Amino acid sequence: MRTTSLVQLATLAALSSVSTAALACPELAMVPGGVVVQVTDGDTVVLDDGRVVRMIGTQAPKLALGRDDFDAWPLAPEAKQALELLVLNKTVQLGFGGETIDRYDRQLAHVFVDTPDGPAWAQQAMVALGLARVYSFPDNRQCLDLLFAAEGRARLSGLGIWRDPYYSVRAAAAPGDVLTRAGHYELVEGRVLLAEQRAGRIYLNFGRFWKQDFTAVIEAPAVKLFTADGVDPLILEGALVRVRGWVDDRDGPRIEITHPEQLEVLAIQ
């Protein structure tokens, strides 16, 4: 009972603190959503007209949801409970800032709860609670700066997932540790030893032995997005950065970067 009460208090506080978020993200195309009748997990809801909404821009801890050989991530039930407190049986608006439907026919939207003080942004509230991470796509990049700010505050405060080792920021200087997380979505932090471009790709190498050390690979389509944003990743040699994405094992641990928001520059020197 005490745990439930604390979750309720924290969730309500987070919701009230983001009641003006819609005004801070005017790039979204807002449409009526309806009433949320079901919360599937910490980042997916069902509306009264049957539409399933994947809350774009965030990734909450995953529940098994009946999948064989899939273990629920730590704090997944807590994330679902928090989202239920935020949106269940409440009227919401949907904000679209890129692709609107995914391959599972889910709506890809930002969710805003109608409150007496104005629309409150559910994604930002979940990230602020430490019960979701920023998780973006090259075709859905709106409003991420606000989510990154909320994530940073939650991480520094050790809220939610940020106090659980499962979600720790990995050190690029420990490639063996990163490699154990192959197949997982991770945040990896370290200093770029070498930035080079080959065959249209840009490689950010974090160690001298590229077949063993951690590498971030920026594919050609992503290089164009960096260029469009006026950013040249080749100048990041020597910079301290944080990379987020799915870890794979291809000549050592690596993350493929598909858009600029996967790469945060923490310090140039």
mmCIF file of C-alpha atoms in Angstrom:
data_model
loop_
_atom_site.group_PDB
_atom_site.id
_atom_site.type_symbol
_atom_site.label_atom_id
_atom_site.label_comp_id
_atom_site.label_asym_id
_atom_site.label_seq_id
_atom_site.Cartn_x
_atom_site.Cartn_y
_atom_site.Cartn_z
ATOM 1 C CA MET A 1 0.000 0.000 0.000
ATOM 2 C CA ARG A 2 2.830 2.380 0.850
ATOM 3 C CA THR A 3 4.536 1.689 -2.521
ATOM 4 C CA THR A 4 1.299 2.325 -4.381
ATOM 5 C CA SER A 5 0.766 5.590 -2.544
ATOM 6 C CA LEU A 6 4.265 6.791 -3.365
ATOM 7 C CA VAL A 7 3.816 5.931 -7.037
ATOM 8 C CA GLN A 8 0.502 7.772 -7.091
ATOM 9 C CA LEU A 9 1.947 10.874 -5.465
ATOM 10 C CA ALA A 10 4.973 10.950 -7.755
ATOM 11 C CA THR A 11 2.852 10.379 -10.850
ATOM 12 C CA LEU A 12 0.390 13.116 -10.013
ATOM 13 C CA ALA A 13 3.251 15.505 -9.277
ATOM 14 C CA ALA A 14 4.889 14.677 -12.609
ATOM 15 C CA LEU A 15 1.615 15.197 -14.463
ATOM 16 C CA SER A 16 1.009 18.612 -12.931
ATOM 17 C CA SER A 17 4.554 19.723 -13.704
ATOM 18 C CA VAL A 18 4.118 19.187 -17.456
ATOM 19 C CA SER A 19 0.675 20.744 -17.888
ATOM 20 C CA THR A 20 2.067 23.427 -20.203
ATOM 21 C CA ALA A 21 4.298 21.105 -22.242
ATOM 22 C CA ALA A 22 1.998 21.195 -25.263
ATOM 23 C CA LEU A 23 2.682 24.893 -25.628
ATOM 24 C CA ALA A 24 6.432 24.211 -25.632
ATOM 25 C CA CYS A 25 6.204 21.828 -28.590
ATOM 26 C CA PRO A 26 4.180 23.633 -31.262
ATOM 27 C CA GLU A 27 5.550 21.510 -34.121
ATOM 28 C CA LEU A 28 3.044 18.753 -33.439
ATOM 29 C CA ALA A 29 -0.180 18.323 -35.422
ATOM 30 C CA MET A 30 -2.798 17.970 -32.694
ATOM 31 C CA VAL A 31 -5.967 15.905 -33.142
ATOM 32 C CA PRO A 32 -8.646 14.622 -30.731
ATOM 33 C CA GLY A 33 -7.797 11.223 -29.333
ATOM 34 C CA GLY A 34 -10.735 10.104 -27.230
ATOM 35 C CA VAL A 35 -10.718 8.231 -23.937
ATOM 36 C CA VAL A 36 -7.971 5.803 -22.919
ATOM 37 C CA VAL A 37 -9.673 2.502 -22.031
ATOM 38 C CA GLN A 38 -6.592 0.307 -21.605
ATOM 39 C CA VAL A 39 -2.907 0.640 -20.791
ATOM 40 C CA THR A 40 -0.920 -2.202 -22.324
ATOM 41 C CA ASP A 41 2.434 -1.263 -20.821
ATOM 42 C CA GLY A 42 4.425 1.835 -19.932
ATOM 43 C CA ASP A 43 4.378 3.272 -23.459
ATOM 44 C CA THR A 44 1.285 1.852 -25.184
ATOM 45 C CA VAL A 45 -2.399 2.668 -24.698
ATOM 46 C CA VAL A 46 -5.722 1.749 -26.312
ATOM 47 C CA LEU A 47 -8.402 4.338 -27.088
ATOM 48 C CA ASP A 48 -12.171 3.925 -26.914
ATOM 49 C CA ASP A 49 -12.406 3.731 -30.706
ATOM 50 C CA GLY A 50 -10.016 0.751 -30.751
ATOM 51 C CA ARG A 51 -6.893 2.582 -31.882
ATOM 52 C CA VAL A 52 -3.653 1.477 -30.281
ATOM 53 C CA VAL A 53 -1.224 4.314 -29.575
ATOM 54 C CA ARG A 54 2.511 3.747 -29.261
ATOM 55 C CA MET A 55 3.771 6.724 -27.287
ATOM 56 C CA ILE A 56 6.478 7.880 -29.648
ATOM 57 C CA GLY A 57 9.749 9.275 -28.318
ATOM 58 C CA THR A 58 9.915 7.030 -25.270
ATOM 59 C CA GLN A 59 10.698 3.477 -24.296
ATOM 60 C CA ALA A 60 9.348 2.164 -21.017
ATOM 61 C CA PRO A 61 10.490 -1.100 -19.400
ATOM 62 C CA LYS A 62 8.954 -3.957 -21.348
ATOM 63 C CA LEU A 63 6.459 -6.490 -20.021
ATOM 64 C CA ALA A 64 6.450 -10.080 -21.306
ATOM 65 C CA LEU A 65 2.827 -9.741 -22.531
ATOM 66 C CA GLY A 66 2.547 -13.466 -23.155
ATOM 67 C CA ARG A 67 5.697 -13.743 -25.260
ATOM 68 C CA ASP A 68 7.598 -17.000 -24.852
ATOM 69 C CA ASP A 69 11.203 -16.781 -23.644
ATOM 70 C CA PHE A 70 10.842 -13.094 -22.803
ATOM 71 C CA ASP A 71 11.508 -11.873 -19.295
ATOM 72 C CA ALA A 72 9.910 -8.641 -18.181
ATOM 73 C CA TRP A 73 12.404 -5.842 -17.672
ATOM 74 C CA PRO A 74 12.878 -4.455 -14.169
ATOM 75 C CA LEU A 75 10.232 -1.895 -13.141
ATOM 76 C CA ALA A 76 7.936 -2.796 -16.046
ATOM 77 C CA PRO A 77 4.885 -3.277 -13.770
ATOM 78 C CA GLU A 78 5.617 0.033 -12.045
ATOM 79 C CA ALA A 79 5.810 1.812 -15.405
ATOM 80 C CA LYS A 80 2.441 0.399 -16.455
ATOM 81 C CA GLN A 81 0.896 1.403 -13.132
ATOM 82 C CA ALA A 82 2.237 4.945 -13.421
ATOM 83 C CA LEU A 83 0.862 5.340 -16.954
ATOM 84 C CA GLU A 84 -2.518 4.016 -15.802
ATOM 85 C CA LEU A 85 -2.606 6.707 -13.136
ATOM 86 C CA LEU A 86 -1.757 9.307 -15.764
ATOM 87 C CA VAL A 87 -4.132 8.423 -18.589
ATOM 88 C CA LEU A 88 -6.557 5.562 -17.898
ATOM 89 C CA ASN A 89 -10.226 6.562 -18.357
ATOM 90 C CA LYS A 90 -9.148 10.093 -19.243
ATOM 91 C CA THR A 91 -9.674 12.112 -22.396
ATOM 92 C CA VAL A 92 -6.520 12.687 -24.405
ATOM 93 C CA GLN A 93 -5.299 14.513 -27.470
ATOM 94 C CA LEU A 94 -2.764 13.082 -29.900
ATOM 95 C CA GLY A 95 0.173 15.017 -31.299
ATOM 96 C CA PHE A 96 1.864 13.815 -34.478
ATOM 97 C CA GLY A 97 5.355 14.930 -35.489
ATOM 98 C CA GLY A 98 6.417 12.417 -38.124
ATOM 99 C CA GLU A 99 5.280 9.011 -39.311
ATOM 100 C CA THR A 100 1.807 8.398 -37.935
ATOM 101 C CA ILE A 101 1.399 4.609 -38.127
ATOM 102 C CA ASP A 102 3.869 1.748 -37.655
ATOM 103 C CA ARG A 103 3.971 -1.722 -39.171
ATOM 104 C CA TYR A 104 1.721 -3.030 -36.370
ATOM 105 C CA ASP A 105 -0.951 -0.445 -37.309
ATOM 106 C CA ARG A 106 -0.361 1.488 -34.084
ATOM 107 C CA GLN A 107 -0.705 5.253 -33.956
ATOM 108 C CA LEU A 108 2.685 6.909 -33.365
ATOM 109 C CA ALA A 109 1.765 9.900 -31.289
ATOM 110 C CA HIS A 110 2.529 12.105 -28.340
ATOM 111 C CA VAL A 111 -0.266 11.772 -25.792
ATOM 112 C CA PHE A 112 -1.668 14.794 -23.952
ATOM 113 C CA VAL A 113 -4.116 14.365 -21.103
ATOM 114 C CA ASP A 114 -6.893 16.942 -20.760
ATOM 115 C CA THR A 115 -6.639 18.587 -17.327
ATOM 116 C CA PRO A 116 -8.192 21.732 -15.791
ATOM 117 C CA ASP A 117 -4.804 23.420 -16.271
ATOM 118 C CA GLY A 118 -4.478 22.442 -19.917
ATOM 119 C CA PRO A 119 -3.072 19.426 -21.787
ATOM 120 C CA ALA A 120 -0.404 17.499 -19.841
ATOM 121 C CA TRP A 121 2.207 15.552 -21.799
ATOM 122 C CA ALA A 122 2.222 11.890 -20.775
ATOM 123 C CA GLN A 123 5.586 11.105 -22.374
ATOM 124 C CA GLN A 124 7.351 13.855 -20.492
ATOM 125 C CA ALA A 125 5.712 12.806 -17.229
ATOM 126 C CA MET A 126 6.872 9.187 -17.641
ATOM 127 C CA VAL A 127 10.421 10.240 -18.469
ATOM 128 C CA ALA A 128 10.439 12.688 -15.550
ATOM 129 C CA LEU A 129 9.434 9.845 -13.214
ATOM 130 C CA GLY A 130 12.360 7.767 -14.428
ATOM 131 C CA LEU A 131 9.977 5.165 -15.825
ATOM 132 C CA ALA A 132 10.857 5.645 -19.502
ATOM 133 C CA ARG A 133 13.891 6.558 -21.601
ATOM 134 C CA VAL A 134 14.103 8.748 -24.660
ATOM 135 C CA TYR A 135 13.805 6.468 -27.693
ATOM 136 C CA SER A 136 13.591 8.144 -31.085
ATOM 137 C CA PHE A 137 13.451 7.329 -34.776
ATOM 138 C CA PRO A 138 14.769 9.079 -37.897
ATOM 139 C CA ASP A 139 11.199 9.681 -39.087
ATOM 140 C CA ASN A 140 9.927 10.986 -35.704
ATOM 141 C CA ARG A 141 12.229 13.612 -34.177
ATOM 142 C CA GLN A 142 9.982 16.337 -32.797
ATOM 143 C CA CYS A 143 10.085 17.583 -29.192
ATOM 144 C CA LEU A 144 13.019 15.404 -28.188
ATOM 145 C CA ASP A 145 14.973 18.210 -26.547
ATOM 146 C CA LEU A 146 12.301 18.492 -23.851
ATOM 147 C CA LEU A 147 12.353 14.748 -23.261
ATOM 148 C CA PHE A 148 16.148 14.694 -23.044
ATOM 149 C CA ALA A 149 16.002 17.432 -20.409
ATOM 150 C CA ALA A 150 13.487 15.449 -18.361
ATOM 151 C CA GLU A 151 15.546 12.282 -18.713
ATOM 152 C CA GLY A 152 18.702 14.044 -17.585
ATOM 153 C CA ARG A 153 17.022 15.319 -14.427
ATOM 154 C CA ALA A 154 15.603 11.885 -13.623
ATOM 155 C CA ARG A 155 18.951 10.194 -14.211
ATOM 156 C CA LEU A 156 20.858 12.661 -12.038
ATOM 157 C CA SER A 157 18.257 12.196 -9.291
ATOM 158 C CA GLY A 158 18.412 8.402 -9.519
ATOM 159 C CA LEU A 159 14.692 8.045 -10.133
ATOM 160 C CA GLY A 160 13.011 4.855 -11.299
ATOM 161 C CA ILE A 161 15.066 2.892 -13.806
ATOM 162 C CA TRP A 162 18.133 5.043 -13.180
ATOM 163 C CA ARG A 163 18.756 3.405 -9.805
ATOM 164 C CA ASP A 164 18.627 -0.103 -11.309
ATOM 165 C CA PRO A 165 21.883 -1.548 -12.767
ATOM 166 C CA TYR A 166 19.915 -3.053 -15.662
ATOM 167 C CA TYR A 167 19.602 0.456 -17.117
ATOM 168 C CA SER A 168 23.030 1.804 -16.178
ATOM 169 C CA VAL A 169 24.877 3.965 -18.674
ATOM 170 C CA ARG A 170 27.632 1.677 -19.999
ATOM 171 C CA ALA A 171 31.254 2.733 -20.322
ATOM 172 C CA ALA A 172 32.671 2.594 -23.843
ATOM 173 C CA ALA A 173 36.050 1.956 -22.234
ATOM 174 C CA ALA A 174 34.710 -1.414 -21.015
ATOM 175 C CA PRO A 175 33.746 -3.079 -24.317
ATOM 176 C CA GLY A 176 33.385 -6.488 -22.701
ATOM 177 C CA ASP A 177 30.604 -5.155 -20.502
ATOM 178 C CA VAL A 178 28.910 -3.515 -23.487
ATOM 179 C CA LEU A 179 29.159 -6.748 -25.460
ATOM 180 C CA THR A 180 27.210 -8.634 -22.789
ATOM 181 C CA ARG A 181 24.312 -6.303 -23.625
ATOM 182 C CA ALA A 182 24.149 -7.282 -27.310
ATOM 183 C CA GLY A 183 20.510 -7.286 -28.392
ATOM 184 C CA HIS A 184 19.605 -4.662 -25.792
ATOM 185 C CA TYR A 185 18.894 -0.952 -26.073
ATOM 186 C CA GLU A 186 21.663 0.821 -24.181
ATOM 187 C CA LEU A 187 23.231 4.159 -23.390
ATOM 188 C CA VAL A 188 27.018 4.053 -23.831
ATOM 189 C CA GLU A 189 29.293 6.888 -22.796
ATOM 190 C CA GLY A 190 32.937 7.530 -23.605
ATOM 191 C CA ARG A 191 35.509 9.578 -25.451
ATOM 192 C CA VAL A 192 35.896 9.233 -29.224
ATOM 193 C CA LEU A 193 39.451 8.139 -30.012
ATOM 194 C CA LEU A 194 39.111 8.316 -33.802
ATOM 195 C CA ALA A 195 36.434 9.622 -36.172
ATOM 196 C CA GLU A 196 36.802 8.578 -39.790
ATOM 197 C CA GLN A 197 34.677 8.266 -42.915
ATOM 198 C CA ARG A 198 34.832 5.225 -45.165
ATOM 199 C CA ALA A 199 32.488 4.148 -47.975
ATOM 200 C CA GLY A 200 29.919 6.768 -47.027
ATOM 201 C CA ARG A 201 29.795 5.753 -43.370
ATOM 202 C CA ILE A 202 31.312 7.543 -40.412
ATOM 203 C CA TYR A 203 32.925 5.419 -37.731
ATOM 204 C CA LEU A 204 33.388 6.725 -34.206
ATOM 205 C CA ASN A 205 35.982 4.456 -32.628
ATOM 206 C CA PHE A 206 36.302 4.427 -28.853
ATOM 207 C CA GLY A 207 39.429 2.250 -28.688
ATOM 208 C CA ARG A 208 42.547 1.336 -30.625
ATOM 209 C CA PHE A 209 41.391 -2.176 -31.524
ATOM 210 C CA TRP A 210 38.346 -1.694 -33.738
ATOM 211 C CA LYS A 211 37.527 -5.427 -33.839
ATOM 212 C CA GLN A 212 37.245 -5.527 -30.055
ATOM 213 C CA ASP A 213 36.454 -2.038 -28.838
ATOM 214 C CA PHE A 214 33.136 -0.212 -28.911
ATOM 215 C CA THR A 215 32.229 1.582 -32.156
ATOM 216 C CA ALA A 216 29.354 3.834 -33.177
ATOM 217 C CA VAL A 217 28.557 3.621 -36.898
ATOM 218 C CA ILE A 218 26.724 6.422 -38.682
ATOM 219 C CA GLU A 219 25.271 5.021 -41.897
ATOM 220 C CA ALA A 220 25.064 7.103 -45.072
ATOM 221 C CA PRO A 221 21.374 8.140 -44.700
ATOM 222 C CA ALA A 222 22.110 9.298 -41.167
ATOM 223 C CA VAL A 223 25.161 11.256 -42.352
ATOM 224 C CA LYS A 224 22.763 13.254 -44.554
ATOM 225 C CA LEU A 225 20.583 14.035 -41.536
ATOM 226 C CA PHE A 226 23.623 15.249 -39.600
ATOM 227 C CA THR A 227 24.605 17.410 -42.570
ATOM 228 C CA ALA A 228 21.098 18.840 -42.813
ATOM 229 C CA ASP A 229 21.343 19.791 -39.135
ATOM 230 C CA GLY A 230 24.687 21.470 -39.753
ATOM 231 C CA VAL A 231 26.620 18.906 -37.725
ATOM 232 C CA ASP A 232 29.818 17.170 -38.837
ATOM 233 C CA PRO A 233 30.466 14.055 -36.697
ATOM 234 C CA LEU A 234 34.077 13.979 -37.895
ATOM 235 C CA ILE A 235 34.875 16.890 -35.581
ATOM 236 C CA LEU A 236 33.978 14.733 -32.577
ATOM 237 C CA GLU A 237 37.403 13.133 -32.390
ATOM 238 C CA GLY A 238 38.442 13.556 -28.765
ATOM 239 C CA ALA A 239 34.937 14.511 -27.620
ATOM 240 C CA LEU A 240 33.104 12.925 -24.714
ATOM 241 C CA VAL A 241 29.779 11.619 -26.017
ATOM 242 C CA ARG A 242 26.815 9.481 -25.050
ATOM 243 C CA VAL A 243 25.405 7.109 -27.682
ATOM 244 C CA ARG A 244 22.037 5.368 -27.405
ATOM 245 C CA GLY A 245 20.735 2.501 -29.484
ATOM 246 C CA TRP A 246 20.620 -1.258 -29.916
ATOM 247 C CA VAL A 247 23.920 -3.001 -29.262
ATOM 248 C CA ASP A 248 25.068 -5.613 -31.764
ATOM 249 C CA ASP A 249 28.202 -7.723 -32.086
ATOM 250 C CA ARG A 250 29.899 -7.012 -35.386
ATOM 251 C CA ASP A 251 33.669 -6.726 -35.036
ATOM 252 C CA GLY A 252 33.167 -5.968 -31.374
ATOM 253 C CA PRO A 253 30.249 -4.203 -29.692
ATOM 254 C CA ARG A 254 28.682 -1.434 -31.738
ATOM 255 C CA ILE A 255 25.618 0.750 -32.093
ATOM 256 C CA GLU A 256 24.253 1.909 -35.428
ATOM 257 C CA ILE A 257 23.273 5.574 -35.438
ATOM 258 C CA THR A 258 20.361 6.342 -37.759
ATOM 259 C CA HIS A 259 19.717 9.969 -36.726
ATOM 260 C CA PRO A 260 21.470 12.744 -34.795
ATOM 261 C CA GLU A 261 19.445 12.459 -31.585
ATOM 262 C CA GLN A 262 21.153 9.154 -30.779
ATOM 263 C CA LEU A 263 24.367 11.061 -30.166
ATOM 264 C CA GLU A 264 24.741 13.509 -27.279
ATOM 265 C CA VAL A 265 27.915 15.572 -27.036
ATOM 266 C CA LEU A 266 28.881 15.964 -23.374
ATOM 267 C CA ALA A 267 32.210 17.726 -23.818
ATOM 268 C CA ILE A 268 34.354 18.669 -26.810
ATOM 269 C CA GLN A 269 37.677 18.209 -25.023
#
